[in-house]
Tab-separated table of C-alpha atoms and ligand atoms in Angstrom:
chain	number	residue	atom	x	y	z
A	1	UNK	CA	8.959	111.549	-167.808
A	2	UNK	CA	5.428	112.534	-166.787
A	3	UNK	CA	3.744	115.377	-168.660
A	4	UNK	CA	2.574	118.241	-166.452
A	5	UNK	CA	-1.017	119.412	-166.704
A	6	UNK	CA	-2.111	122.627	-165.055
A	7	UNK	CA	-5.771	122.439	-164.060
A	8	UNK	CA	-7.607	125.780	-163.725
A	9	UNK	CA	-11.173	125.145	-162.487
A	10	UNK	CA	-12.195	128.839	-162.581
A	11	UNK	CA	-15.691	129.969	-161.610
A	12	UNK	CA	-19.372	128.994	-161.706
A	13	UNK	CA	-19.742	125.444	-163.007
A	14	UNK	CA	-15.988	125.387	-163.769
A	15	UNK	CA	-14.954	123.445	-160.630
A	16	UNK	CA	-17.822	120.929	-161.084
A	17	UNK	CA	-17.042	120.047	-164.702
A	18	UNK	CA	-13.265	120.071	-164.252
A	19	UNK	CA	-13.607	117.601	-161.365
A	20	UNK	CA	-15.287	115.158	-163.765
A	21	UNK	CA	-12.629	115.609	-166.461
A	22	UNK	CA	-9.903	114.975	-163.853
A	23	UNK	CA	-11.814	111.889	-162.664
A	24	UNK	CA	-11.723	110.532	-166.232
A	25	UNK	CA	-8.012	111.335	-166.634
A	26	UNK	CA	-7.185	109.678	-163.289
A	27	UNK	CA	-9.078	106.523	-164.320
A	28	UNK	CA	-7.264	106.483	-167.652
A	29	UNK	CA	-3.989	106.878	-165.796
A	30	UNK	CA	-4.670	103.896	-163.556
A	31	UNK	CA	-5.892	101.781	-166.488
A	32	UNK	CA	-3.111	102.551	-168.948
A	33	UNK	CA	-0.222	103.982	-166.954
A	34	UNK	CA	-0.625	107.285	-168.820
A	35	UNK	CA	2.299	109.437	-167.646
A	36	UNK	CA	0.610	112.656	-166.509
A	37	UNK	CA	0.734	114.735	-163.344
A	38	UNK	CA	-1.963	117.284	-162.551
A	39	UNK	CA	-1.664	120.392	-160.400
A	40	UNK	CA	-4.248	123.087	-159.737
A	41	UNK	CA	-4.047	126.855	-160.142
A	42	UNK	CA	-6.170	129.990	-159.837
A	43	UNK	CA	-7.711	131.950	-162.719
A	44	UNK	CA	-10.638	134.337	-163.141
A	45	UNK	CA	-12.984	135.290	-160.321
A	46	UNK	CA	-11.516	132.634	-158.021
A	47	UNK	CA	-8.117	134.297	-158.474
A	48	UNK	CA	-9.576	137.782	-157.920
A	49	UNK	CA	-11.071	136.619	-154.624
A	50	UNK	CA	-7.850	135.006	-153.451
A	51	UNK	CA	-5.235	137.457	-154.776
A	52	UNK	CA	-6.975	140.578	-156.128
A	53	UNK	CA	-6.067	139.890	-159.759
A	54	UNK	CA	-7.597	137.502	-162.340
A	55	UNK	CA	-4.248	136.152	-163.586
A	56	UNK	CA	-1.760	135.915	-160.692
A	57	UNK	CA	1.959	135.737	-161.481
A	58	UNK	CA	2.062	132.301	-159.881
A	59	UNK	CA	-0.595	130.972	-162.285
A	60	UNK	CA	1.296	132.377	-165.249
A	61	UNK	CA	4.501	130.704	-164.029
A	62	UNK	CA	2.641	127.397	-163.535
A	63	UNK	CA	1.136	127.725	-167.031
A	64	UNK	CA	4.510	128.399	-168.629
A	65	UNK	CA	6.025	125.369	-166.885
A	66	UNK	CA	3.158	123.016	-167.813
A	67	UNK	CA	2.903	120.903	-170.968
A	68	UNK	CA	-0.816	121.621	-171.258
A	69	UNK	CA	-3.584	123.471	-169.420
A	70	UNK	CA	-7.106	122.274	-168.716
A	71	UNK	CA	-9.536	125.088	-167.936
A	72	UNK	CA	-13.159	125.108	-166.734
A	73	UNK	CA	-14.619	128.582	-167.308
A	74	UNK	CA	-14.338	132.026	-165.755
A	75	UNK	CA	-16.652	134.878	-164.851
A	76	UNK	CA	-19.979	135.508	-163.219
A	77	UNK	CA	-22.241	138.249	-161.845
A	78	UNK	CA	-20.239	138.425	-158.615
A	79	UNK	CA	-17.386	140.098	-160.508
A	80	UNK	CA	-19.353	142.019	-163.171
A	81	UNK	CA	-19.106	145.356	-161.356
A	82	UNK	CA	-15.302	145.210	-161.032
A	83	UNK	CA	-12.975	147.559	-162.886
A	84	UNK	CA	-12.623	146.044	-166.408
A	85	UNK	CA	-8.855	145.712	-165.865
A	86	UNK	CA	-9.337	143.068	-163.156
A	87	UNK	CA	-12.457	141.308	-164.400
A	88	UNK	CA	-12.215	137.498	-164.661
A	89	UNK	CA	-12.318	137.579	-168.483
A	90	UNK	CA	-9.104	139.660	-168.451
A	91	UNK	CA	-7.411	136.664	-166.862
A	92	UNK	CA	-8.495	134.471	-169.735
A	93	UNK	CA	-7.457	136.948	-172.449
A	94	UNK	CA	-4.216	137.492	-170.530
A	95	UNK	CA	-3.219	133.835	-170.364
A	96	UNK	CA	-4.093	133.347	-174.064
A	97	UNK	CA	-1.934	136.263	-175.149
A	98	UNK	CA	0.919	135.672	-172.628
A	99	UNK	CA	1.275	132.096	-173.862
A	100	UNK	CA	0.706	133.176	-177.479
A	101	UNK	CA	-2.141	130.701	-177.892
A	102	UNK	CA	-3.094	132.022	-181.309
A	103	UNK	CA	-4.758	128.939	-182.812
A	104	UNK	CA	-8.235	128.133	-181.527
A	105	UNK	CA	-9.654	124.819	-182.709
A	106	UNK	CA	-13.364	124.338	-182.195
A	107	UNK	CA	-14.820	121.129	-183.527
A	108	UNK	CA	-18.606	121.027	-183.950
A	109	UNK	CA	-19.578	117.381	-184.047
A	110	UNK	CA	-23.129	116.149	-183.822
A	111	UNK	CA	-23.236	112.798	-182.082
A	112	UNK	CA	-25.871	110.721	-183.901
A	113	UNK	CA	-27.434	109.921	-180.509
A	114	UNK	CA	-28.160	113.657	-180.045
A	115	UNK	CA	-29.594	114.516	-183.480
A	116	UNK	CA	-32.928	115.348	-181.832
A	117	UNK	CA	-31.271	117.952	-179.587
A	118	UNK	CA	-30.482	120.295	-182.500
A	119	UNK	CA	-32.966	123.004	-183.411
A	120	UNK	CA	-32.255	122.248	-187.085
A	121	UNK	CA	-33.835	119.417	-189.068
A	122	UNK	CA	-32.009	116.105	-188.502
A	123	UNK	CA	-31.244	115.755	-192.249
A	124	UNK	CA	-29.428	119.124	-192.179
A	125	UNK	CA	-27.216	118.279	-189.191
A	126	UNK	CA	-27.011	114.465	-188.909
A	127	UNK	CA	-23.385	113.412	-189.210
A	128	UNK	CA	-22.114	116.987	-188.889
A	129	UNK	CA	-18.352	117.156	-188.275
A	130	UNK	CA	-16.748	120.534	-188.904
A	131	UNK	CA	-13.735	122.258	-187.408
A	132	UNK	CA	-13.558	126.004	-186.941
A	133	UNK	CA	-10.019	127.361	-186.720
A	134	UNK	CA	-10.187	130.817	-185.191
A	135	UNK	CA	-7.255	133.242	-184.835
A	136	UNK	CA	-7.260	134.068	-181.129
A	137	UNK	CA	-4.618	136.640	-180.229
A	138	UNK	CA	-4.954	139.299	-182.930
A	139	UNK	CA	-7.499	141.167	-185.009
A	140	UNK	CA	-9.924	143.751	-183.730
A	141	UNK	CA	-10.052	142.354	-180.169
A	142	UNK	CA	-6.437	143.351	-179.608
A	143	UNK	CA	-5.735	146.058	-182.245
A	144	UNK	CA	-4.501	149.495	-181.154
A	145	UNK	CA	-5.565	152.267	-180.984
A	146	UNK	CA	-8.822	151.579	-179.236
A	147	UNK	CA	-11.057	153.488	-176.846
A	148	UNK	CA	-13.775	156.101	-176.570
A	149	UNK	CA	-12.872	159.721	-177.402
A	150	UNK	CA	-14.740	162.991	-177.450
A	151	UNK	CA	-14.994	164.739	-180.806
A	152	UNK	CA	-14.753	168.506	-181.340
A	153	UNK	CA	-18.535	168.771	-181.374
A	154	UNK	CA	-18.672	167.147	-177.910
A	155	UNK	CA	-20.058	163.846	-179.181
A	156	UNK	CA	-18.368	160.663	-177.931
A	157	UNK	CA	-16.964	158.227	-180.493
A	158	UNK	CA	-15.964	154.610	-179.853
A	159	UNK	CA	-13.223	153.081	-182.003
A	160	UNK	CA	-11.259	149.856	-182.432
A	161	UNK	CA	-8.635	148.822	-184.942
A	162	UNK	CA	-8.776	145.728	-187.092
A	163	UNK	CA	-5.193	144.697	-187.865
A	164	UNK	CA	-3.467	141.507	-188.976
A	165	UNK	CA	0.199	141.133	-189.872
A	166	UNK	CA	1.134	138.672	-192.609
A	167	UNK	CA	2.928	136.413	-190.116
A	168	UNK	CA	-0.208	136.165	-187.969
A	169	UNK	CA	-2.305	135.172	-190.973
A	170	UNK	CA	0.283	132.722	-192.239
A	171	UNK	CA	0.582	130.773	-188.983
A	172	UNK	CA	-3.175	130.382	-188.461
A	173	UNK	CA	-3.588	129.363	-192.112
A	174	UNK	CA	-0.975	126.645	-191.566
A	175	UNK	CA	-2.899	125.339	-188.532
A	176	UNK	CA	-6.006	125.121	-190.734
A	177	UNK	CA	-4.269	123.348	-193.621
A	178	UNK	CA	-2.479	120.913	-191.286
A	179	UNK	CA	-5.795	120.128	-189.561
A	180	UNK	CA	-7.557	119.647	-192.916
A	181	UNK	CA	-4.887	117.151	-193.935
A	182	UNK	CA	-5.978	114.949	-191.010
A	183	UNK	CA	-9.653	115.300	-192.040
A	184	UNK	CA	-11.444	115.756	-195.379
A	185	UNK	CA	-8.800	118.041	-196.935
A	186	UNK	CA	-10.998	121.096	-197.450
A	187	UNK	CA	-10.374	124.590	-196.063
A	188	UNK	CA	-12.851	127.451	-196.384
A	189	UNK	CA	-11.321	130.805	-195.460
A	190	UNK	CA	-13.894	133.313	-194.221
A	191	UNK	CA	-13.309	137.059	-194.629
A	192	UNK	CA	-14.969	140.321	-195.615
A	193	UNK	CA	-12.615	141.102	-198.487
A	194	UNK	CA	-15.300	143.056	-200.340
A	195	UNK	CA	-15.177	145.757	-197.637
A	196	UNK	CA	-12.166	145.400	-195.322
A	197	UNK	CA	-8.580	145.852	-196.603
A	198	UNK	CA	-7.206	143.810	-193.705
A	199	UNK	CA	-9.113	140.818	-195.002
A	200	UNK	CA	-7.979	141.461	-198.601
A	201	UNK	CA	-4.499	140.808	-197.199
A	202	UNK	CA	-5.890	137.835	-195.234
A	203	UNK	CA	-7.147	136.283	-198.470
A	204	UNK	CA	-3.848	136.893	-200.318
A	205	UNK	CA	-1.747	135.328	-197.569
A	206	UNK	CA	-4.049	132.305	-197.182
A	207	UNK	CA	-3.693	131.731	-200.946
A	208	UNK	CA	0.101	131.876	-200.643
A	209	UNK	CA	0.069	129.312	-197.826
A	210	UNK	CA	-2.301	127.090	-199.831
A	211	UNK	CA	0.486	126.549	-202.376
A	212	UNK	CA	2.329	124.508	-199.696
A	213	UNK	CA	-0.724	122.216	-199.426
A	214	UNK	CA	-1.678	121.189	-202.977
A	215	UNK	CA	-3.577	118.197	-201.572
A	216	UNK	CA	-5.987	120.486	-199.681
A	217	UNK	CA	-8.808	122.280	-201.507
A	218	UNK	CA	-9.145	125.979	-200.616
A	219	UNK	CA	-12.266	128.102	-201.010
A	220	UNK	CA	-13.154	131.608	-199.786
A	221	UNK	CA	-16.421	132.925	-198.414
A	222	UNK	CA	-17.610	136.301	-197.116
A	223	UNK	CA	-18.567	136.151	-193.458
A	224	UNK	CA	-22.205	137.119	-194.019
A	225	UNK	CA	-22.624	134.289	-196.496
A	226	UNK	CA	-20.759	131.914	-194.167
A	227	UNK	CA	-23.245	132.681	-191.379
A	228	UNK	CA	-26.068	131.875	-193.767
A	229	UNK	CA	-24.445	128.711	-195.138
A	230	UNK	CA	-23.723	127.413	-191.633
A	231	UNK	CA	-27.421	127.161	-190.880
A	232	UNK	CA	-28.532	126.332	-194.456
A	233	UNK	CA	-26.121	123.512	-195.269
A	234	UNK	CA	-23.419	123.123	-192.588
A	235	UNK	CA	-22.197	119.779	-193.906
A	236	UNK	CA	-20.627	121.519	-196.946
A	237	UNK	CA	-17.771	122.587	-194.622
A	238	UNK	CA	-14.777	120.634	-193.396
A	239	UNK	CA	-12.348	123.195	-191.896
A	240	UNK	CA	-13.271	126.887	-191.638
A	241	UNK	CA	-10.424	129.317	-190.933
A	242	UNK	CA	-11.108	132.906	-189.943
A	243	UNK	CA	-10.048	135.853	-187.788
A	244	UNK	CA	-10.760	136.441	-184.134
A	245	UNK	CA	-14.098	138.273	-184.252
A	246	UNK	CA	-15.688	136.370	-187.147
A	247	UNK	CA	-14.525	133.117	-185.543
A	248	UNK	CA	-16.016	134.089	-182.200
A	249	UNK	CA	-19.437	134.567	-183.757
A	250	UNK	CA	-19.417	131.703	-186.284
A	251	UNK	CA	-18.182	129.153	-183.756
A	252	UNK	CA	-21.068	129.904	-181.399
A	253	UNK	CA	-23.516	129.486	-184.281
A	254	UNK	CA	-21.816	126.197	-185.197
A	255	UNK	CA	-22.028	125.143	-181.552
A	256	UNK	CA	-25.791	125.454	-181.563
A	257	UNK	CA	-26.074	123.266	-184.679
A	258	UNK	CA	-25.068	120.418	-182.420
A	259	UNK	CA	-27.856	121.014	-179.925
A	260	UNK	CA	-25.980	121.870	-176.776
A	261	UNK	CA	-23.041	124.033	-176.002
A	262	UNK	CA	-22.428	121.558	-173.163
A	263	UNK	CA	-20.974	119.066	-175.685
A	264	UNK	CA	-18.320	121.204	-177.378
A	265	UNK	CA	-14.622	121.146	-176.537
A	266	UNK	CA	-11.927	123.527	-177.737
A	267	UNK	CA	-8.170	123.809	-177.963
A	268	UNK	CA	-5.995	126.923	-178.086
A	269	UNK	CA	-2.495	126.211	-179.351
A	270	UNK	CA	0.838	127.985	-179.630
A	271	UNK	CA	3.340	127.454	-182.436
A	272	UNK	CA	4.935	124.468	-180.651
A	273	UNK	CA	1.604	122.714	-180.054
A	274	UNK	CA	1.404	123.517	-176.353
A	275	UNK	CA	-2.157	124.369	-175.550
A	276	UNK	CA	-4.979	125.315	-173.268
A	277	UNK	CA	-8.096	123.167	-173.451
A	278	UNK	CA	-11.546	124.283	-172.354
A	279	UNK	CA	-15.233	123.810	-173.089
A	280	UNK	CA	-16.731	126.335	-175.532
A	281	UNK	CA	-19.327	127.415	-172.985
A	282	UNK	CA	-18.969	129.868	-170.133
A	283	UNK	CA	-19.296	129.501	-166.366
A	284	UNK	CA	-23.122	129.151	-166.480
A	285	UNK	CA	-23.764	130.935	-163.178
A	286	UNK	CA	-27.492	130.198	-163.570
A	287	UNK	CA	-26.898	126.497	-162.873
A	288	UNK	CA	-23.670	126.607	-160.815
A	289	UNK	CA	-23.624	124.479	-157.674
A	290	UNK	CA	-26.691	122.463	-158.649
A	291	UNK	CA	-24.895	119.384	-159.981
A	292	UNK	CA	-26.734	119.606	-163.315
A	293	UNK	CA	-24.033	120.962	-165.653
A	294	UNK	CA	-22.947	118.808	-168.570
A	295	UNK	CA	-19.277	117.854	-168.058
A	296	UNK	CA	-18.856	116.260	-171.503
A	297	UNK	CA	-17.428	119.353	-173.252
A	298	UNK	CA	-14.688	119.476	-170.606
A	299	UNK	CA	-14.092	115.720	-170.757
A	300	UNK	CA	-13.827	115.985	-174.568
A	301	UNK	CA	-11.450	118.949	-174.116
A	302	UNK	CA	-9.237	116.647	-172.045
A	303	UNK	CA	-9.300	114.202	-174.990
A	304	UNK	CA	-8.200	117.010	-177.337
A	305	UNK	CA	-5.402	117.814	-174.870
A	306	UNK	CA	-4.142	114.240	-175.033
A	307	UNK	CA	-4.257	114.372	-178.848
A	308	UNK	CA	-2.763	117.787	-179.621
A	309	UNK	CA	-0.358	118.555	-176.762
A	310	UNK	CA	0.558	115.223	-175.191
A	311	UNK	CA	0.838	112.998	-178.283
A	312	UNK	CA	-1.516	110.392	-176.780
A	313	UNK	CA	-3.865	109.694	-179.698
A	314	UNK	CA	-4.970	106.263	-178.426
A	315	UNK	CA	-5.876	107.692	-175.020
A	316	UNK	CA	-7.787	110.557	-176.683
A	317	UNK	CA	-9.809	108.111	-178.749
A	318	UNK	CA	-10.497	105.989	-175.687
A	319	UNK	CA	-12.186	108.962	-173.994
A	320	UNK	CA	-14.172	109.832	-177.140
A	321	UNK	CA	-15.372	106.245	-177.497
A	322	UNK	CA	-16.329	106.191	-173.800
A	323	UNK	CA	-18.431	109.357	-174.258
A	324	UNK	CA	-20.188	107.811	-177.235
A	325	UNK	CA	-20.883	104.626	-175.228
A	326	UNK	CA	-22.410	106.589	-172.381
A	327	UNK	CA	-24.700	108.384	-174.854
A	328	UNK	CA	-25.613	104.960	-176.311
A	329	UNK	CA	-26.575	103.885	-172.799
A	330	UNK	CA	-29.136	106.713	-172.840
A	331	UNK	CA	-27.531	108.746	-170.049
A	332	UNK	CA	-28.106	112.496	-170.399
A	333	UNK	CA	-27.562	115.638	-168.355
A	334	UNK	CA	-30.524	118.039	-168.331
A	335	UNK	CA	-29.327	120.142	-171.297
A	336	UNK	CA	-29.355	117.181	-173.722
A	337	UNK	CA	-32.216	115.188	-172.254
A	338	UNK	CA	-34.915	113.889	-174.602
A	339	UNK	CA	-37.620	111.218	-174.505
A	340	UNK	CA	-36.529	107.706	-173.485
A	341	UNK	CA	-33.253	108.821	-171.908
A	342	UNK	CA	-32.167	108.764	-168.276
A	343	UNK	CA	-31.283	112.039	-166.634
A	344	UNK	CA	-28.050	112.021	-164.647
A	345	UNK	CA	-26.168	114.582	-162.582
A	346	UNK	CA	-22.781	116.104	-163.420
A	347	UNK	CA	-20.908	113.607	-161.237
A	348	UNK	CA	-22.957	110.611	-162.413
A	349	UNK	CA	-22.041	111.529	-165.992
A	350	UNK	CA	-18.348	111.704	-165.035
A	351	UNK	CA	-18.610	108.332	-163.245
A	352	UNK	CA	-20.277	106.784	-166.305
A	353	UNK	CA	-17.572	108.018	-168.713
A	354	UNK	CA	-14.820	106.819	-166.354
A	355	UNK	CA	-16.496	103.402	-166.139
A	356	UNK	CA	-16.935	103.225	-169.928
A	357	UNK	CA	-13.153	103.569	-170.387
A	358	UNK	CA	-12.722	99.956	-169.307
B	1	LIG	P1	-22.671	130.402	-170.685
B	1	LIG	O1	-22.072	129.573	-171.752
B	1	LIG	O2	-22.033	130.345	-169.358
B	1	LIG	O3	-24.222	129.981	-170.523
B	1	LIG	C1	-25.170	130.092	-171.566
B	1	LIG	C2	-26.319	129.100	-171.281
B	1	LIG	O4	-25.846	127.772	-171.514
B	1	LIG	C3	-26.807	129.133	-169.842
B	1	LIG	O5	-28.215	128.940	-169.827
B	1	LIG	C4	-26.112	127.950	-169.191
B	1	LIG	O6	-26.824	127.398	-168.108
B	1	LIG	C5	-26.001	126.976	-170.353
B	1	LIG	N1	-24.810	126.134	-170.226
B	1	LIG	C6	-23.516	126.513	-170.427
B	1	LIG	N2	-22.685	125.491	-170.178
B	1	LIG	C7	-23.460	124.442	-169.839
B	1	LIG	C8	-23.180	123.090	-169.461
B	1	LIG	N3	-21.921	122.611	-169.403
B	1	LIG	N4	-24.210	122.280	-169.148
B	1	LIG	C9	-25.464	122.721	-169.210
B	1	LIG	N5	-25.806	123.979	-169.568
B	1	LIG	C10	-24.807	124.832	-169.865
B	1	LIG	O7	-22.715	131.902	-171.238
B	1	LIG	P2	-23.191	133.259	-170.543
B	1	LIG	O8	-24.387	132.983	-169.680
B	1	LIG	O9	-23.258	134.241	-171.611
B	1	LIG	O10	-21.991	133.683	-169.597
B	1	LIG	C11	-21.901	133.377	-168.209
B	1	LIG	C12	-20.543	133.804	-167.686
B	1	LIG	O11	-19.531	133.027	-168.334
B	1	LIG	C13	-20.202	135.266	-167.972
B	1	LIG	O12	-19.549	135.787	-166.839
B	1	LIG	C14	-19.267	135.195	-169.165
B	1	LIG	O13	-18.387	136.275	-169.207
B	1	LIG	C15	-18.535	133.906	-168.879
B	1	LIG	N6	-17.967	133.257	-170.077
B	1	LIG	C16	-16.785	132.631	-169.894
B	1	LIG	C17	-16.220	131.943	-170.947
B	1	LIG	C18	-14.937	131.209	-170.710
B	1	LIG	O14	-14.509	131.069	-169.565
B	1	LIG	N7	-14.272	130.721	-171.736
B	1	LIG	C19	-16.862	131.880	-172.184
B	1	LIG	C20	-18.103	132.503	-172.327
B	1	LIG	C21	-18.663	133.186	-171.244
């Protein structure tokens, strides 16, 4: 039976880059008979415009019925002045938490062809291949109570709550150890256990889980040191596992090690391996509609979708090899262009990857 993919183009460059990923999937389907069916849905600003809310009930029902979700990006200045409750980003947070997509996998891989695109010295980043596993539905971004209150002296005070239950820590730790088993068998757990009690518990639970994975080496690092080590010697890491906020920040830093955020895919998984796949970047309103956005992060997200949610490892690798071939051919979108390469548009890049599948 065909697997059902819900495609959510979203806003800004979202529709442009998702079109290219779908083009690649369609070509793969006609070449290999891959059993997938794609349908489209509304999320983010596009959903606000059409229905008044960023995550319509119909989209949620489509998402629940699908085997996997492919998302572009949401948000943009058009919706920035809206009530926070119906801003596009609420749609994204909503779908992640409604589907319990707690495990965010963000690989940061530096393609050798793009070593010159990184701001770091080539010897520091050449061959970089790390995976950041970020907890996505808990921690301080969701903890209650939260808000802004007025103190007795009339001064306003903002507050959030950093909470993790043992079960939340245990399941994200398992995702990290399982992922490490398929890679170089090293997990570095990042916390702030010298200051925050919640991360003292984090460290204890990760150590308990580690006992189930004696073949995987576990280390711990404070988040401030991890930020420093990521730019000093990123190749020391294999898998990094951390909470929602630290993961948010560290994964963006790791993204820039690779030169362009336009190259980085991500997966957000539930406990059964169902997932939502999206590029790490946002909707890039500054370049939307110009045909210059890099679609490779979204195309590589589609490859992750085939690997993690659809059990199609060979098809996933075929896309990744095609991307590498296109880079070998010297084709580059504007964000990754360097000397002696040929600049192509968003759709030309999609065409080239689709052609390189053959
Ligand atoms: P952004 O990632 O959209 O853009 C940052 C910079 O990177 C911009 O200069 C942009 O042109 C460039 N860029 C991003 N993707 C690119 C691509 N594929 N090809 C070439 N260049 C690319 O981040 P931002 O500017 O901070 O946010 C813009 C909007 O996106 C905001 O509304 C924000 O809330 C939203 N956002 C959405 C997501 C998401 O949907 N997951 C994530 C982050 C930001």
